[in-house]
Amino acid sequence: MNKIYKVIFNRNKNRYEIVSELASSRGGKCKVKAGKQIAKLFMTGLLATFLSSVALAADEEVKVKYDAATGTIKIVKVSDEGAVLASYAVGGEISPITSIGTKNPKGIIAIGDQSKAVESNSIAIGANAHAGDLTPKKGTNYPVDNSNGYIAQTVDKP
């Protein structure tokens, strides 16, 4: 059986190679995998959805007030200032939701509905998130006030 070989230039490796006579000197087109195309379409759709949602405007007129006593910034309705739509805690000696006992932690951030940061330099992000020293009640593995959130406890470095 005769085997005939030829020399072709491989553009990918930038060199000449010896191949069978049946090999083509120019390869076929690169095939694009369907997964990559689907991922690109998904990301484009996600980006379009995100950018369009930013442009939505509020239906009600609101006013921003600063409460110096509690150190919170409150967003209230213009028509009814007693109706607080949202509040954000600022300052050094306050807790965004509540203080536990006599503690007034410093440098805390709590973002989300019913989130609590109860120890200094702690961050609670998400609905019902708790951060800080929430010691469980005797005989239980979870704090009493943690209904369906997660717990992050701070640990002192030795």
mmCIF file of N, CA and C in Angstrom, residues 27-155:
data_model
loop_
_atom_site.group_PDB
_atom_site.id
_atom_site.type_symbol
_atom_site.label_atom_id
_atom_site.label_comp_id
_atom_site.label_asym_id
_atom_site.label_seq_id
_atom_site.Cartn_x
_atom_site.Cartn_y
_atom_site.Cartn_z
ATOM 1 N N GLY A 27 -8.261 24.496 6.373
ATOM 2 C CA GLY A 27 -9.253 23.808 7.196
ATOM 3 C C GLY A 27 -10.641 24.365 6.957
ATOM 4 N N GLY A 28 -11.632 23.646 7.426
ATOM 5 C CA GLY A 28 -13.003 24.110 7.310
ATOM 6 C C GLY A 28 -13.239 25.276 8.255
ATOM 7 N N LYS A 29 -14.397 25.880 8.122
ATOM 8 C CA LYS A 29 -14.723 27.012 8.985
ATOM 9 C C LYS A 29 -14.848 26.534 10.431
ATOM 10 N N CYS A 30 -14.483 27.402 11.351
ATOM 11 C CA CYS A 30 -14.616 27.070 12.771
ATOM 12 C C CYS A 30 -16.095 26.983 13.116
ATOM 13 N N LYS A 31 -16.454 25.988 13.848
ATOM 14 C CA LYS A 31 -17.840 25.822 14.238
ATOM 15 C C LYS A 31 -18.067 26.538 15.561
ATOM 16 N N VAL A 32 -19.115 27.341 15.604
ATOM 17 C CA VAL A 32 -19.463 28.056 16.825
ATOM 18 C C VAL A 32 -20.370 27.151 17.644
ATOM 19 N N LYS A 33 -20.034 26.955 18.872
ATOM 20 C CA LYS A 33 -20.840 26.096 19.726
ATOM 21 C C LYS A 33 -22.134 26.817 20.085
ATOM 22 N N ALA A 34 -23.199 26.074 20.141
ATOM 23 C CA ALA A 34 -24.510 26.648 20.432
ATOM 24 C C ALA A 34 -24.554 27.253 21.825
ATOM 25 N N GLY A 35 -23.841 26.672 22.767
ATOM 26 C CA GLY A 35 -23.846 27.179 24.142
ATOM 27 C C GLY A 35 -23.328 28.601 24.237
ATOM 28 N N LYS A 36 -22.283 28.901 23.487
ATOM 29 C CA LYS A 36 -21.729 30.255 23.519
ATOM 30 C C LYS A 36 -22.718 31.254 22.933
ATOM 31 N N GLN A 37 -23.398 30.864 21.855
ATOM 32 C CA GLN A 37 -24.369 31.765 21.251
ATOM 33 C C GLN A 37 -25.548 31.995 22.186
ATOM 34 N N ILE A 38 -26.007 30.950 22.834
ATOM 35 C CA ILE A 38 -27.124 31.090 23.768
ATOM 36 C C ILE A 38 -26.724 31.976 24.941
ATOM 37 N N ALA A 39 -25.505 31.807 25.440
ATOM 38 C CA ALA A 39 -25.027 32.632 26.554
ATOM 39 C C ALA A 39 -24.963 34.099 26.153
ATOM 40 N N LYS A 40 -24.499 34.381 24.938
ATOM 41 C CA LYS A 40 -24.439 35.771 24.471
ATOM 42 C C LYS A 40 -25.836 36.374 24.365
ATOM 43 N N LEU A 41 -26.782 35.603 23.822
ATOM 44 C CA LEU A 41 -28.152 36.094 23.708
ATOM 45 C C LEU A 41 -28.772 36.327 25.083
ATOM 46 N N PHE A 42 -28.516 35.421 26.017
ATOM 47 C CA PHE A 42 -29.046 35.563 27.371
ATOM 48 C C PHE A 42 -28.496 36.816 28.046
ATOM 49 N N MET A 43 -27.188 37.032 27.942
ATOM 50 C CA MET A 43 -26.573 38.204 28.572
ATOM 51 C C MET A 43 -27.077 39.494 27.937
ATOM 52 N N THR A 44 -27.275 39.489 26.617
ATOM 53 C CA THR A 44 -27.806 40.668 25.939
ATOM 54 C C THR A 44 -29.224 40.959 26.422
ATOM 55 N N GLY A 45 -30.041 39.921 26.548
ATOM 56 C CA GLY A 45 -31.399 40.100 27.045
ATOM 57 C C GLY A 45 -31.427 40.583 28.482
ATOM 58 N N LEU A 46 -30.539 40.040 29.308
ATOM 59 C CA LEU A 46 -30.450 40.458 30.706
ATOM 60 C C LEU A 46 -30.036 41.919 30.817
ATOM 61 N N LEU A 47 -29.078 42.325 30.010
ATOM 62 C CA LEU A 47 -28.618 43.714 30.011
ATOM 63 C C LEU A 47 -29.732 44.647 29.559
ATOM 64 N N ALA A 48 -30.470 44.259 28.520
ATOM 65 C CA ALA A 48 -31.572 45.087 28.034
ATOM 66 C C ALA A 48 -32.659 45.227 29.094
ATOM 67 N N THR A 49 -32.952 44.151 29.805
ATOM 68 C CA THR A 49 -33.953 44.198 30.872
ATOM 69 C C THR A 49 -33.511 45.112 32.002
ATOM 70 N N PHE A 50 -32.244 44.996 32.394
ATOM 71 C CA PHE A 50 -31.727 45.820 33.481
ATOM 72 C C PHE A 50 -31.756 47.295 33.114
ATOM 73 N N LEU A 51 -31.312 47.630 31.922
ATOM 74 C CA LEU A 51 -31.261 49.032 31.518
ATOM 75 C C LEU A 51 -32.649 49.632 31.373
ATOM 76 N N SER A 52 -33.624 48.847 30.949
ATOM 77 C CA SER A 52 -34.973 49.385 30.814
ATOM 78 C C SER A 52 -35.627 49.586 32.178
ATOM 79 N N SER A 53 -35.278 48.758 33.168
ATOM 80 C CA SER A 53 -35.890 48.905 34.490
ATOM 81 C C SER A 53 -35.358 50.118 35.235
ATOM 82 N N VAL A 54 -34.164 50.574 34.892
ATOM 83 C CA VAL A 54 -33.602 51.750 35.546
ATOM 84 C C VAL A 54 -34.391 52.993 35.174
ATOM 85 N N ALA A 55 -34.962 53.000 33.984
ATOM 86 C CA ALA A 55 -35.650 54.184 33.489
ATOM 87 C C ALA A 55 -37.050 54.358 34.070
ATOM 88 N N LEU A 56 -37.569 53.381 34.798
ATOM 89 C CA LEU A 56 -38.910 53.502 35.358
ATOM 90 C C LEU A 56 -38.943 54.573 36.446
ATOM 91 N N ALA A 57 -39.984 55.370 36.437
ATOM 92 C CA ALA A 57 -40.088 56.475 37.393
ATOM 93 C C ALA A 57 -41.038 56.102 38.528
ATOM 94 N N ALA A 58 -40.920 56.817 39.648
ATOM 95 C CA ALA A 58 -41.797 56.588 40.797
ATOM 96 C C ALA A 58 -43.178 57.158 40.507
ATOM 97 N N ASP A 59 -44.209 56.498 41.051
ATOM 98 C CA ASP A 59 -45.577 56.943 40.822
ATOM 99 C C ASP A 59 -45.990 58.055 41.780
ATOM 100 N N GLU A 60 -45.343 58.155 42.924
ATOM 101 C CA GLU A 60 -45.738 59.137 43.921
ATOM 102 C C GLU A 60 -44.633 60.161 44.131
ATOM 103 N N GLU A 61 -45.059 61.353 44.517
ATOM 104 C CA GLU A 61 -44.074 62.377 44.850
ATOM 105 C C GLU A 61 -43.591 62.129 46.274
ATOM 106 N N VAL A 62 -42.277 62.172 46.448
ATOM 107 C CA VAL A 62 -41.694 61.913 47.758
ATOM 108 C C VAL A 62 -40.791 63.062 48.170
ATOM 109 N N LYS A 63 -40.497 63.074 49.467
ATOM 110 C CA LYS A 63 -39.629 64.094 50.033
ATOM 111 C C LYS A 63 -38.617 63.391 50.935
ATOM 112 N N VAL A 64 -37.400 63.910 50.980
ATOM 113 C CA VAL A 64 -36.348 63.345 51.820
ATOM 114 C C VAL A 64 -36.203 64.216 53.061
ATOM 115 N N LYS A 65 -36.269 63.581 54.243
ATOM 116 C CA LYS A 65 -36.124 64.307 55.511
ATOM 117 C C LYS A 65 -35.015 63.659 56.326
ATOM 118 N N TYR A 66 -34.294 64.472 57.077
ATOM 119 C CA TYR A 66 -33.263 63.965 57.977
ATOM 120 C C TYR A 66 -33.755 64.110 59.407
ATOM 121 N N ASP A 67 -33.760 63.011 60.152
ATOM 122 C CA ASP A 67 -34.165 63.014 61.554
ATOM 123 C C ASP A 67 -32.900 63.015 62.399
ATOM 124 N N ALA A 68 -32.561 64.156 62.969
ATOM 125 C CA ALA A 68 -31.317 64.294 63.732
ATOM 126 C C ALA A 68 -31.342 63.484 65.024
ATOM 127 N N ALA A 69 -32.521 63.269 65.600
ATOM 128 C CA ALA A 69 -32.614 62.533 66.863
ATOM 129 C C ALA A 69 -32.182 61.077 66.697
ATOM 130 N N THR A 70 -32.601 60.447 65.610
ATOM 131 C CA THR A 70 -32.249 59.041 65.389
ATOM 132 C C THR A 70 -31.111 58.871 64.399
ATOM 133 N N GLY A 71 -30.760 59.933 63.685
ATOM 134 C CA GLY A 71 -29.683 59.848 62.699
ATOM 135 C C GLY A 71 -30.081 59.095 61.453
ATOM 136 N N THR A 72 -31.362 59.168 61.079
ATOM 137 C CA THR A 72 -31.827 58.457 59.891
ATOM 138 C C THR A 72 -32.286 59.427 58.817
ATOM 139 N N ILE A 73 -32.130 59.002 57.589
ATOM 140 C CA ILE A 73 -32.671 59.731 56.447
ATOM 141 C C ILE A 73 -33.955 59.015 56.078
ATOM 142 N N LYS A 74 -35.062 59.756 56.034
ATOM 143 C CA LYS A 74 -36.360 59.140 55.759
ATOM 144 C C LYS A 74 -36.904 59.647 54.430
ATOM 145 N N ILE A 75 -37.496 58.738 53.673
ATOM 146 C CA ILE A 75 -38.189 59.099 52.444
ATOM 147 C C ILE A 75 -39.675 58.998 52.754
ATOM 148 N N VAL A 76 -40.372 60.139 52.659
ATOM 149 C CA VAL A 76 -41.786 60.201 53.021
ATOM 150 C C VAL A 76 -42.596 60.707 51.836
ATOM 151 N N LYS A 77 -43.903 60.414 51.866
ATOM 152 C CA LYS A 77 -44.806 60.925 50.834
ATOM 153 C C LYS A 77 -45.003 62.421 51.042
ATOM 154 N N VAL A 78 -45.136 63.164 49.951
ATOM 155 C CA VAL A 78 -45.388 64.600 50.051
ATOM 156 C C VAL A 78 -46.778 64.837 50.623
ATOM 157 N N SER A 79 -47.752 64.029 50.224
ATOM 158 C CA SER A 79 -49.128 64.213 50.688
ATOM 159 C C SER A 79 -49.304 63.844 52.160
ATOM 160 N N ASP A 80 -48.564 62.857 52.654
ATOM 161 C CA ASP A 80 -48.685 62.406 54.040
ATOM 162 C C ASP A 80 -47.284 62.156 54.594
ATOM 163 N N GLU A 81 -46.743 63.127 55.337
ATOM 164 C CA GLU A 81 -45.372 63.009 55.835
ATOM 165 C C GLU A 81 -45.226 61.961 56.926
ATOM 166 N N GLY A 82 -46.329 61.494 57.474
ATOM 167 C CA GLY A 82 -46.272 60.445 58.481
ATOM 168 C C GLY A 82 -46.026 59.066 57.875
ATOM 169 N N ALA A 83 -46.280 58.932 56.584
ATOM 170 C CA ALA A 83 -46.086 57.642 55.905
ATOM 171 C C ALA A 83 -44.643 57.546 55.419
ATOM 172 N N VAL A 84 -43.826 56.806 56.155
ATOM 173 C CA VAL A 84 -42.414 56.638 55.803
ATOM 174 C C VAL A 84 -42.299 55.480 54.820
ATOM 175 N N LEU A 85 -41.794 55.769 53.620
ATOM 176 C CA LEU A 85 -41.625 54.730 52.601
ATOM 177 C C LEU A 85 -40.338 53.956 52.808
ATOM 178 N N ALA A 86 -39.283 54.649 53.240
ATOM 179 C CA ALA A 86 -37.995 53.994 53.485
ATOM 180 C C ALA A 86 -37.185 54.867 54.423
ATOM 181 N N SER A 87 -36.284 54.246 55.163
ATOM 182 C CA SER A 87 -35.393 55.013 56.027
ATOM 183 C C SER A 87 -34.005 54.406 55.956
ATOM 184 N N TYR A 88 -33.015 55.259 56.030
ATOM 185 C CA TYR A 88 -31.622 54.845 55.954
ATOM 186 C C TYR A 88 -30.891 55.441 57.144
ATOM 187 N N ALA A 89 -30.129 54.627 57.821
ATOM 188 C CA ALA A 89 -29.419 55.078 59.011
ATOM 189 C C ALA A 89 -28.055 55.621 58.618
ATOM 190 N N VAL A 90 -27.706 56.744 59.198
ATOM 191 C CA VAL A 90 -26.384 57.335 58.991
ATOM 192 C C VAL A 90 -25.845 57.761 60.343
ATOM 193 N N GLY A 91 -24.551 57.888 60.458
ATOM 194 C CA GLY A 91 -23.961 58.326 61.713
ATOM 195 C C GLY A 91 -23.168 57.219 62.369
ATOM 196 N N GLY A 92 -22.609 57.501 63.539
ATOM 197 C CA GLY A 92 -21.703 56.556 64.160
ATOM 198 C C GLY A 92 -22.263 55.768 65.319
ATOM 199 N N GLU A 93 -23.248 56.260 66.048
ATOM 200 C CA GLU A 93 -23.685 55.618 67.286
ATOM 201 C C GLU A 93 -25.065 54.977 67.186
ATOM 202 N N ILE A 94 -25.533 54.651 65.989
ATOM 203 C CA ILE A 94 -26.902 54.167 65.878
ATOM 204 C C ILE A 94 -26.959 52.816 65.191
ATOM 205 N N SER A 95 -28.090 52.154 65.312
ATOM 206 C CA SER A 95 -28.354 50.901 64.612
ATOM 207 C C SER A 95 -29.473 51.178 63.618
ATOM 208 N N PRO A 96 -29.342 50.726 62.378
ATOM 209 C CA PRO A 96 -30.366 51.035 61.393
ATOM 210 C C PRO A 96 -31.759 50.528 61.747
ATOM 211 N N ILE A 97 -31.871 49.429 62.441
ATOM 212 C CA ILE A 97 -33.195 48.913 62.771
ATOM 213 C C ILE A 97 -33.479 49.120 64.259
ATOM 214 N N THR A 98 -32.782 48.420 65.121
ATOM 215 C CA THR A 98 -32.963 48.571 66.566
ATOM 216 C C THR A 98 -31.645 48.312 67.266
ATOM 217 N N SER A 99 -31.508 48.881 68.433
ATOM 218 C CA SER A 99 -30.366 48.552 69.285
ATOM 219 C C SER A 99 -30.779 47.380 70.154
ATOM 220 N N ILE A 100 -29.846 46.473 70.416
ATOM 221 C CA ILE A 100 -30.150 45.331 71.266
ATOM 222 C C ILE A 100 -29.605 45.634 72.652
ATOM 223 N N GLY A 101 -30.495 45.670 73.632
ATOM 224 C CA GLY A 101 -30.091 45.993 74.998
ATOM 225 C C GLY A 101 -29.571 47.418 75.075
ATOM 226 N N THR A 102 -28.407 47.570 75.692
ATOM 227 C CA THR A 102 -27.812 48.902 75.832
ATOM 228 C C THR A 102 -26.751 49.153 74.779
ATOM 229 N N LYS A 103 -26.563 48.200 73.851
ATOM 230 C CA LYS A 103 -25.539 48.359 72.815
ATOM 231 C C LYS A 103 -25.960 49.407 71.792
ATOM 232 N N ASN A 104 -25.067 50.292 71.452
ATOM 233 C CA ASN A 104 -25.220 51.200 70.328
ATOM 234 C C ASN A 104 -24.005 51.002 69.442
ATOM 235 N N PRO A 105 -24.060 50.079 68.504
ATOM 236 C CA PRO A 105 -22.880 49.744 67.705
ATOM 237 C C PRO A 105 -22.464 50.871 66.772
ATOM 238 N N LYS A 106 -21.192 50.853 66.398
ATOM 239 C CA LYS A 106 -20.632 51.867 65.497
ATOM 240 C C LYS A 106 -20.245 51.207 64.180
ATOM 241 N N GLY A 107 -20.292 51.997 63.101
ATOM 242 C CA GLY A 107 -19.807 51.538 61.804
ATOM 243 C C GLY A 107 -20.553 50.351 61.249
ATOM 244 N N ILE A 108 -21.888 50.372 61.291
ATOM 245 C CA ILE A 108 -22.663 49.235 60.814
ATOM 246 C C ILE A 108 -23.447 49.602 59.563
ATOM 247 N N ILE A 109 -23.782 48.588 58.763
ATOM 248 C CA ILE A 109 -24.595 48.774 57.567
ATOM 249 C C ILE A 109 -25.649 47.676 57.564
ATOM 250 N N ALA A 110 -26.915 48.049 57.404
ATOM 251 C CA ALA A 110 -27.998 47.078 57.270
ATOM 252 C C ALA A 110 -28.833 47.487 56.068
ATOM 253 N N ILE A 111 -28.852 46.638 55.051
ATOM 254 C CA ILE A 111 -29.596 46.923 53.829
ATOM 255 C C ILE A 111 -30.603 45.799 53.630
ATOM 256 N N GLY A 112 -31.874 46.141 53.508
ATOM 257 C CA GLY A 112 -32.906 45.143 53.254
ATOM 258 C C GLY A 112 -33.996 45.191 54.297
ATOM 259 N N ASP A 113 -35.145 44.631 53.944
ATOM 260 C CA ASP A 113 -36.304 44.620 54.820
ATOM 261 C C ASP A 113 -36.018 43.794 56.066
ATOM 262 N N GLN A 114 -36.197 44.387 57.228
ATOM 263 C CA GLN A 114 -36.013 43.746 58.531
ATOM 264 C C GLN A 114 -34.596 43.232 58.769
ATOM 265 N N SER A 115 -33.612 43.813 58.103
ATOM 266 C CA SER A 115 -32.229 43.383 58.340
ATOM 267 C C SER A 115 -31.695 44.066 59.589
ATOM 268 N N LYS A 116 -30.809 43.367 60.303
ATOM 269 C CA LYS A 116 -30.265 43.904 61.546
ATOM 270 C C LYS A 116 -28.761 43.704 61.581
ATOM 271 N N ALA A 117 -28.064 44.772 61.897
ATOM 272 C CA ALA A 117 -26.633 44.696 62.174
ATOM 273 C C ALA A 117 -26.489 45.150 63.616
ATOM 274 N N VAL A 118 -26.137 44.238 64.511
ATOM 275 C CA VAL A 118 -26.221 44.532 65.934
ATOM 276 C C VAL A 118 -24.878 44.619 66.633
ATOM 277 N N GLU A 119 -23.801 44.444 65.923
ATOM 278 C CA GLU A 119 -22.484 44.546 66.535
ATOM 279 C C GLU A 119 -21.638 45.513 65.722
ATOM 280 N N SER A 120 -20.741 46.224 66.363
ATOM 281 C CA SER A 120 -19.911 47.204 65.668
ATOM 282 C C SER A 120 -19.175 46.578 64.491
ATOM 283 N N ASN A 121 -19.064 47.355 63.419
ATOM 284 C CA ASN A 121 -18.360 46.967 62.192
ATOM 285 C C ASN A 121 -18.944 45.720 61.540
ATOM 286 N N SER A 122 -20.265 45.564 61.564
ATOM 287 C CA SER A 122 -20.904 44.420 60.912
ATOM 288 C C SER A 122 -21.795 44.912 59.773
ATOM 289 N N ILE A 123 -22.025 44.022 58.803
ATOM 290 C CA ILE A 123 -22.820 44.352 57.623
ATOM 291 C C ILE A 123 -23.887 43.275 57.443
ATOM 292 N N ALA A 124 -25.151 43.685 57.307
ATOM 293 C CA ALA A 124 -26.255 42.768 57.029
ATOM 294 C C ALA A 124 -26.898 43.199 55.720
ATOM 295 N N ILE A 125 -26.885 42.311 54.729
ATOM 296 C CA ILE A 125 -27.439 42.641 53.416
ATOM 297 C C ILE A 125 -28.496 41.608 53.061
ATOM 298 N N GLY A 126 -29.696 42.075 52.714
ATOM 299 C CA GLY A 126 -30.770 41.190 52.283
ATOM 300 C C GLY A 126 -31.935 41.212 53.249
ATOM 301 N N ALA A 127 -33.068 40.711 52.789
ATOM 302 C CA ALA A 127 -34.261 40.673 53.629
ATOM 303 C C ALA A 127 -34.047 39.714 54.792
ATOM 304 N N ASN A 128 -34.379 40.164 55.981
ATOM 305 C CA ASN A 128 -34.250 39.386 57.220
ATOM 306 C C ASN A 128 -32.825 38.937 57.506
ATOM 307 N N ALA A 129 -31.844 39.668 57.014
ATOM 308 C CA ALA A 129 -30.444 39.315 57.277
ATOM 309 C C ALA A 129 -30.045 39.841 58.648
ATOM 310 N N HIS A 130 -29.246 39.078 59.362
ATOM 311 C CA HIS A 130 -28.777 39.457 60.687
ATOM 312 C C HIS A 130 -27.259 39.333 60.709
ATOM 313 N N ALA A 131 -26.591 40.328 61.246
ATOM 314 C CA ALA A 131 -25.135 40.264 61.366
ATOM 315 C C ALA A 131 -24.750 40.751 62.751
ATOM 316 N N GLY A 132 -23.851 40.037 63.374
ATOM 317 C CA GLY A 132 -23.393 40.428 64.695
ATOM 318 C C GLY A 132 -23.522 39.288 65.672
ATOM 319 N N ASP A 133 -23.543 39.602 66.946
ATOM 320 C CA ASP A 133 -23.581 38.589 67.994
ATOM 321 C C ASP A 133 -25.029 38.286 68.349
ATOM 322 N N LEU A 134 -25.624 37.359 67.643
ATOM 323 C CA LEU A 134 -26.981 36.919 67.948
ATOM 324 C C LEU A 134 -26.875 35.536 68.573
ATOM 325 N N THR A 135 -26.734 35.489 69.861
ATOM 326 C CA THR A 135 -26.539 34.223 70.561
ATOM 327 C C THR A 135 -27.861 33.469 70.640
ATOM 328 N N PRO A 136 -27.861 32.179 70.305
ATOM 329 C CA PRO A 136 -29.100 31.401 70.369
ATOM 330 C C PRO A 136 -29.619 31.263 71.798
ATOM 331 N N LYS A 137 -30.928 31.118 71.917
ATOM 332 C CA LYS A 137 -31.560 30.866 73.201
ATOM 333 C C LYS A 137 -31.140 29.482 73.674
ATOM 334 N N LYS A 138 -31.114 29.260 74.977
ATOM 335 C CA LYS A 138 -30.695 27.971 75.521
ATOM 336 C C LYS A 138 -31.581 26.854 74.979
ATOM 337 N N GLY A 139 -30.943 25.794 74.473
ATOM 338 C CA GLY A 139 -31.685 24.655 73.952
ATOM 339 C C GLY A 139 -32.052 24.761 72.479
ATOM 340 N N THR A 140 -31.694 25.875 71.807
ATOM 341 C CA THR A 140 -31.987 26.012 70.377
ATOM 342 C C THR A 140 -30.691 26.258 69.617
ATOM 343 N N ASN A 141 -30.746 26.025 68.323
ATOM 344 C CA ASN A 141 -29.576 26.244 67.476
ATOM 345 C C ASN A 141 -29.643 27.560 66.716
ATOM 346 N N TYR A 142 -30.645 28.367 66.970
ATOM 347 C CA TYR A 142 -30.830 29.601 66.208
ATOM 348 C C TYR A 142 -31.341 30.698 67.134
ATOM 349 N N PRO A 143 -31.070 31.946 66.807
ATOM 350 C CA PRO A 143 -31.618 33.041 67.597
ATOM 351 C C PRO A 143 -33.129 33.121 67.429
ATOM 352 N N VAL A 144 -33.805 33.602 68.434
ATOM 353 C CA VAL A 144 -35.261 33.675 68.412
ATOM 354 C C VAL A 144 -35.750 34.641 67.342
ATOM 355 N N ASP A 145 -35.047 35.765 67.141
ATOM 356 C CA ASP A 145 -35.535 36.774 66.199
ATOM 357 C C ASP A 145 -35.123 36.496 64.761
ATOM 358 N N ASN A 146 -34.520 35.365 64.459
ATOM 359 C CA ASN A 146 -34.096 35.049 63.093
ATOM 360 C C ASN A 146 -35.134 34.141 62.446
ATOM 361 N N SER A 147 -36.135 34.735 61.800
ATOM 362 C CA SER A 147 -37.225 33.935 61.263
ATOM 363 C C SER A 147 -36.829 33.141 60.031
ATOM 364 N N ASN A 148 -36.325 33.799 58.993
ATOM 365 C CA ASN A 148 -35.951 33.052 57.795
ATOM 366 C C ASN A 148 -34.740 33.662 57.112
ATOM 367 N N GLY A 149 -33.859 34.300 57.858
ATOM 368 C CA GLY A 149 -32.657 34.877 57.277
ATOM 369 C C GLY A 149 -31.436 34.066 57.637
ATOM 370 N N TYR A 150 -30.290 34.585 57.322
ATOM 371 C CA TYR A 150 -29.034 33.919 57.634
ATOM 372 C C TYR A 150 -28.313 34.672 58.742
ATOM 373 N N ILE A 151 -27.407 34.003 59.422
ATOM 374 C CA ILE A 151 -26.677 34.601 60.529
ATOM 375 C C ILE A 151 -25.203 34.675 60.176
ATOM 376 N N ALA A 152 -24.611 35.816 60.447
ATOM 377 C CA ALA A 152 -23.161 35.948 60.306
ATOM 378 C C ALA A 152 -22.639 36.477 61.628
ATOM 379 N N GLN A 153 -21.804 35.731 62.300
ATOM 380 C CA GLN A 153 -21.280 36.169 63.582
ATOM 381 C C GLN A 153 -19.865 36.675 63.410
ATOM 382 N N THR A 154 -19.544 37.749 64.112
ATOM 383 C CA THR A 154 -18.192 38.272 64.082
ATOM 384 C C THR A 154 -17.355 37.531 65.106
ATOM 385 N N VAL A 155 -16.101 37.338 64.796
ATOM 386 C CA VAL A 155 -15.193 36.627 65.684
ATOM 387 C C VAL A 155 -14.019 37.542 65.989
#
